[in-house]
Amino acid sequence: MVTKQLNGSPDEADLTRADSLAREIFSDVANKWALLIIESLGEGTMRFSELRDKVEGISHKMLTQNLRMLERNGLVDRNVHPTVPPRVEYTLTEPGRALRATVDGMCDWTHRYLGHIEASRHRFDA
C-alpha cells in the first residue's frame, strides 16, 4: 500500500479529494472492527485474547489486520513483554483516546436513535 504524503497544512486534508491522506486515514478507521476495537481499548490495556473475547464475532485474522492498521496510524501502541511465550498488550495512544471520544458519541447516537431506526426499517421493509 502506498501512503500519500500531506505536503501542506492539516487544513488541506480534504476528505472530498480521492488522493487525500485524510481520506485514506478515514477509510482505515471508519470500519466496524476498528471502531469496536477502539471502543474496547478505551476501557484499558488489553491482550490480544482479551480483545478477541471483547469484540464478539471478530476473527483472529481481522483482529490482527485491524490492530496492525491502528498501530500503523499511531492510534494503538503494541507492547511486547520479553516472556516465554511473549506477552503482547495493546493500549490506545493519545490520538486513539481522542478518537474514542468520537466513537463514544457514535455509540450514544446509536442508543438514542435505535428505536427510530428500527421503526423506519420496519416501515421500509413492509
mmCIF file of C-alpha atoms in Angstrom:
data_model
loop_
_atom_site.group_PDB
_atom_site.id
_atom_site.type_symbol
_atom_site.label_atom_id
_atom_site.label_comp_id
_atom_site.label_asym_id
_atom_site.label_seq_id
_atom_site.Cartn_x
_atom_site.Cartn_y
_atom_site.Cartn_z
ATOM 1 C CA MET A 1 0.000 0.000 0.000
ATOM 2 C CA VAL A 2 1.348 3.415 -0.917
ATOM 3 C CA THR A 3 0.784 6.052 1.707
ATOM 4 C CA LYS A 4 0.058 9.534 0.482
ATOM 5 C CA GLN A 5 2.063 12.351 1.997
ATOM 6 C CA LEU A 6 0.447 15.552 3.193
ATOM 7 C CA ASN A 7 2.663 18.353 1.945
ATOM 8 C CA GLY A 8 0.653 21.339 3.165
ATOM 9 C CA SER A 9 -1.035 22.204 6.419
ATOM 10 C CA PRO A 10 -3.516 19.842 8.082
ATOM 11 C CA ASP A 11 -6.244 22.197 6.821
ATOM 12 C CA GLU A 12 -5.531 20.854 3.348
ATOM 13 C CA ALA A 13 -6.566 17.351 4.408
ATOM 14 C CA ASP A 14 -9.697 17.383 2.263
ATOM 15 C CA LEU A 15 -11.855 14.260 2.643
ATOM 16 C CA THR A 16 -13.617 15.029 -0.638
ATOM 17 C CA ARG A 17 -10.417 14.550 -2.657
ATOM 18 C CA ALA A 18 -9.724 10.977 -3.796
ATOM 19 C CA ASP A 19 -5.963 11.414 -3.303
ATOM 20 C CA SER A 20 -6.255 12.861 0.198
ATOM 21 C CA LEU A 21 -4.265 11.371 3.059
ATOM 22 C CA ALA A 22 -7.189 12.313 5.289
ATOM 23 C CA ARG A 23 -9.488 10.117 3.193
ATOM 24 C CA GLU A 24 -7.069 7.211 3.475
ATOM 25 C CA ILE A 25 -6.975 7.567 7.267
ATOM 26 C CA PHE A 26 -10.762 7.955 7.435
ATOM 27 C CA SER A 27 -11.168 4.819 5.333
ATOM 28 C CA ASP A 28 -8.838 2.915 7.664
ATOM 29 C CA VAL A 29 -10.560 3.792 10.921
ATOM 30 C CA ALA A 30 -14.181 4.006 9.743
ATOM 31 C CA ASN A 31 -14.883 0.296 9.708
ATOM 32 C CA LYS A 32 -16.889 -1.653 12.240
ATOM 33 C CA TRP A 33 -13.973 -3.665 13.578
ATOM 34 C CA ALA A 34 -11.658 -0.693 14.080
ATOM 35 C CA LEU A 35 -14.402 1.245 15.863
ATOM 36 C CA LEU A 36 -15.197 -1.702 18.142
ATOM 37 C CA ILE A 37 -11.501 -2.256 18.921
ATOM 38 C CA ILE A 38 -11.055 1.435 19.763
ATOM 39 C CA GLU A 39 -14.133 1.346 21.982
ATOM 40 C CA SER A 40 -12.870 -1.774 23.779
ATOM 41 C CA LEU A 41 -9.344 -0.438 24.292
ATOM 42 C CA GLY A 42 -10.856 2.699 25.778
ATOM 43 C CA GLU A 43 -11.524 0.587 28.855
ATOM 44 C CA GLY A 44 -7.781 -0.004 29.286
ATOM 45 C CA THR A 45 -4.812 -2.053 28.120
ATOM 46 C CA MET A 46 -5.715 -5.498 26.800
ATOM 47 C CA ARG A 47 -4.025 -8.589 25.489
ATOM 48 C CA PHE A 48 -4.925 -9.993 22.073
ATOM 49 C CA SER A 49 -7.082 -12.776 23.520
ATOM 50 C CA GLU A 50 -8.937 -10.312 25.769
ATOM 51 C CA LEU A 51 -9.717 -8.125 22.760
ATOM 52 C CA ARG A 52 -10.870 -11.123 20.723
ATOM 53 C CA ASP A 53 -13.236 -12.085 23.539
ATOM 54 C CA LYS A 54 -14.447 -8.496 23.999
ATOM 55 C CA VAL A 55 -15.130 -7.828 20.287
ATOM 56 C CA GLU A 56 -17.680 -10.538 19.699
ATOM 57 C CA GLY A 57 -17.630 -12.062 16.212
ATOM 58 C CA ILE A 58 -14.204 -10.821 15.111
ATOM 59 C CA SER A 59 -11.885 -13.421 13.613
ATOM 60 C CA HIS A 60 -8.242 -13.818 14.577
ATOM 61 C CA LYS A 61 -7.257 -12.565 11.106
ATOM 62 C CA MET A 62 -9.484 -9.454 11.215
ATOM 63 C CA LEU A 63 -8.316 -8.544 14.711
ATOM 64 C CA THR A 64 -4.683 -8.889 13.642
ATOM 65 C CA GLN A 65 -5.200 -6.789 10.491
ATOM 66 C CA ASN A 66 -7.068 -4.044 12.320
ATOM 67 C CA LEU A 67 -4.602 -3.872 15.212
ATOM 68 C CA ARG A 68 -1.725 -3.542 12.727
ATOM 69 C CA MET A 69 -3.577 -0.779 10.855
ATOM 70 C CA LEU A 70 -4.376 1.073 14.087
ATOM 71 C CA GLU A 71 -0.760 0.757 15.204
ATOM 72 C CA ARG A 72 0.478 1.977 11.797
ATOM 73 C CA ASN A 73 -1.763 5.028 12.086
ATOM 74 C CA GLY A 74 -0.472 5.776 15.585
ATOM 75 C CA LEU A 75 -3.750 5.074 17.359
ATOM 76 C CA VAL A 76 -2.650 1.953 19.237
ATOM 77 C CA ASP A 77 0.604 1.096 20.984
ATOM 78 C CA ARG A 78 1.738 -2.528 20.925
ATOM 79 C CA ASN A 79 3.916 -3.564 23.853
ATOM 80 C CA VAL A 80 5.721 -6.923 23.733
ATOM 81 C CA HIS A 81 6.906 -8.231 27.096
ATOM 82 C CA PRO A 82 10.014 -10.461 26.903
ATOM 83 C CA THR A 83 8.498 -13.582 28.397
ATOM 84 C CA VAL A 84 8.092 -17.110 27.075
ATOM 85 C CA PRO A 85 5.704 -17.113 25.372
ATOM 86 C CA PRO A 86 5.792 -13.372 24.631
ATOM 87 C CA ARG A 87 3.001 -11.355 26.241
ATOM 88 C CA VAL A 88 1.649 -8.660 23.919
ATOM 89 C CA GLU A 89 -0.554 -5.820 25.147
ATOM 90 C CA TYR A 90 -2.394 -3.103 23.244
ATOM 91 C CA THR A 91 -3.176 0.394 24.501
ATOM 92 C CA LEU A 92 -4.723 3.470 22.903
ATOM 93 C CA THR A 93 -2.342 6.355 22.246
ATOM 94 C CA GLU A 94 -3.343 9.966 22.881
ATOM 95 C CA PRO A 95 -4.776 10.310 19.332
ATOM 96 C CA GLY A 96 -6.520 6.962 19.821
ATOM 97 C CA ARG A 97 -8.114 8.188 23.046
ATOM 98 C CA ALA A 98 -9.250 11.342 21.245
ATOM 99 C CA LEU A 99 -10.801 9.198 18.506
ATOM 100 C CA ARG A 100 -12.509 7.109 21.171
ATOM 101 C CA ALA A 101 -14.389 10.219 22.287
ATOM 102 C CA THR A 102 -15.832 10.412 18.768
ATOM 103 C CA VAL A 103 -16.641 6.692 18.821
ATOM 104 C CA ASP A 104 -18.401 7.192 22.164
ATOM 105 C CA GLY A 105 -20.501 9.904 20.516
ATOM 106 C CA MET A 106 -21.452 7.479 17.751
ATOM 107 C CA CYS A 107 -22.408 4.861 20.349
ATOM 108 C CA ASP A 108 -24.543 7.425 22.189
ATOM 109 C CA TRP A 109 -26.202 8.389 18.898
ATOM 110 C CA THR A 110 -26.945 4.710 18.174
ATOM 111 C CA HIS A 111 -28.542 4.184 21.580
ATOM 112 C CA ARG A 112 -30.559 7.385 21.269
ATOM 113 C CA TYR A 113 -31.967 6.644 17.800
ATOM 114 C CA LEU A 114 -32.075 2.843 17.740
ATOM 115 C CA GLY A 115 -35.845 2.740 18.211
ATOM 116 C CA HIS A 116 -36.366 5.300 15.444
ATOM 117 C CA ILE A 117 -34.118 3.373 13.050
ATOM 118 C CA GLU A 118 -35.822 0.056 13.844
ATOM 119 C CA ALA A 119 -39.263 1.599 13.216
ATOM 120 C CA SER A 120 -38.085 3.143 9.959
ATOM 121 C CA ARG A 121 -36.641 -0.186 8.766
ATOM 122 C CA HIS A 122 -39.883 -1.924 9.662
ATOM 123 C CA ARG A 123 -41.911 0.605 7.635
ATOM 124 C CA PHE A 124 -39.464 0.408 4.704
ATOM 125 C CA ASP A 125 -39.386 -3.394 4.631
ATOM 126 C CA ALA A 126 -43.172 -3.775 4.985
#
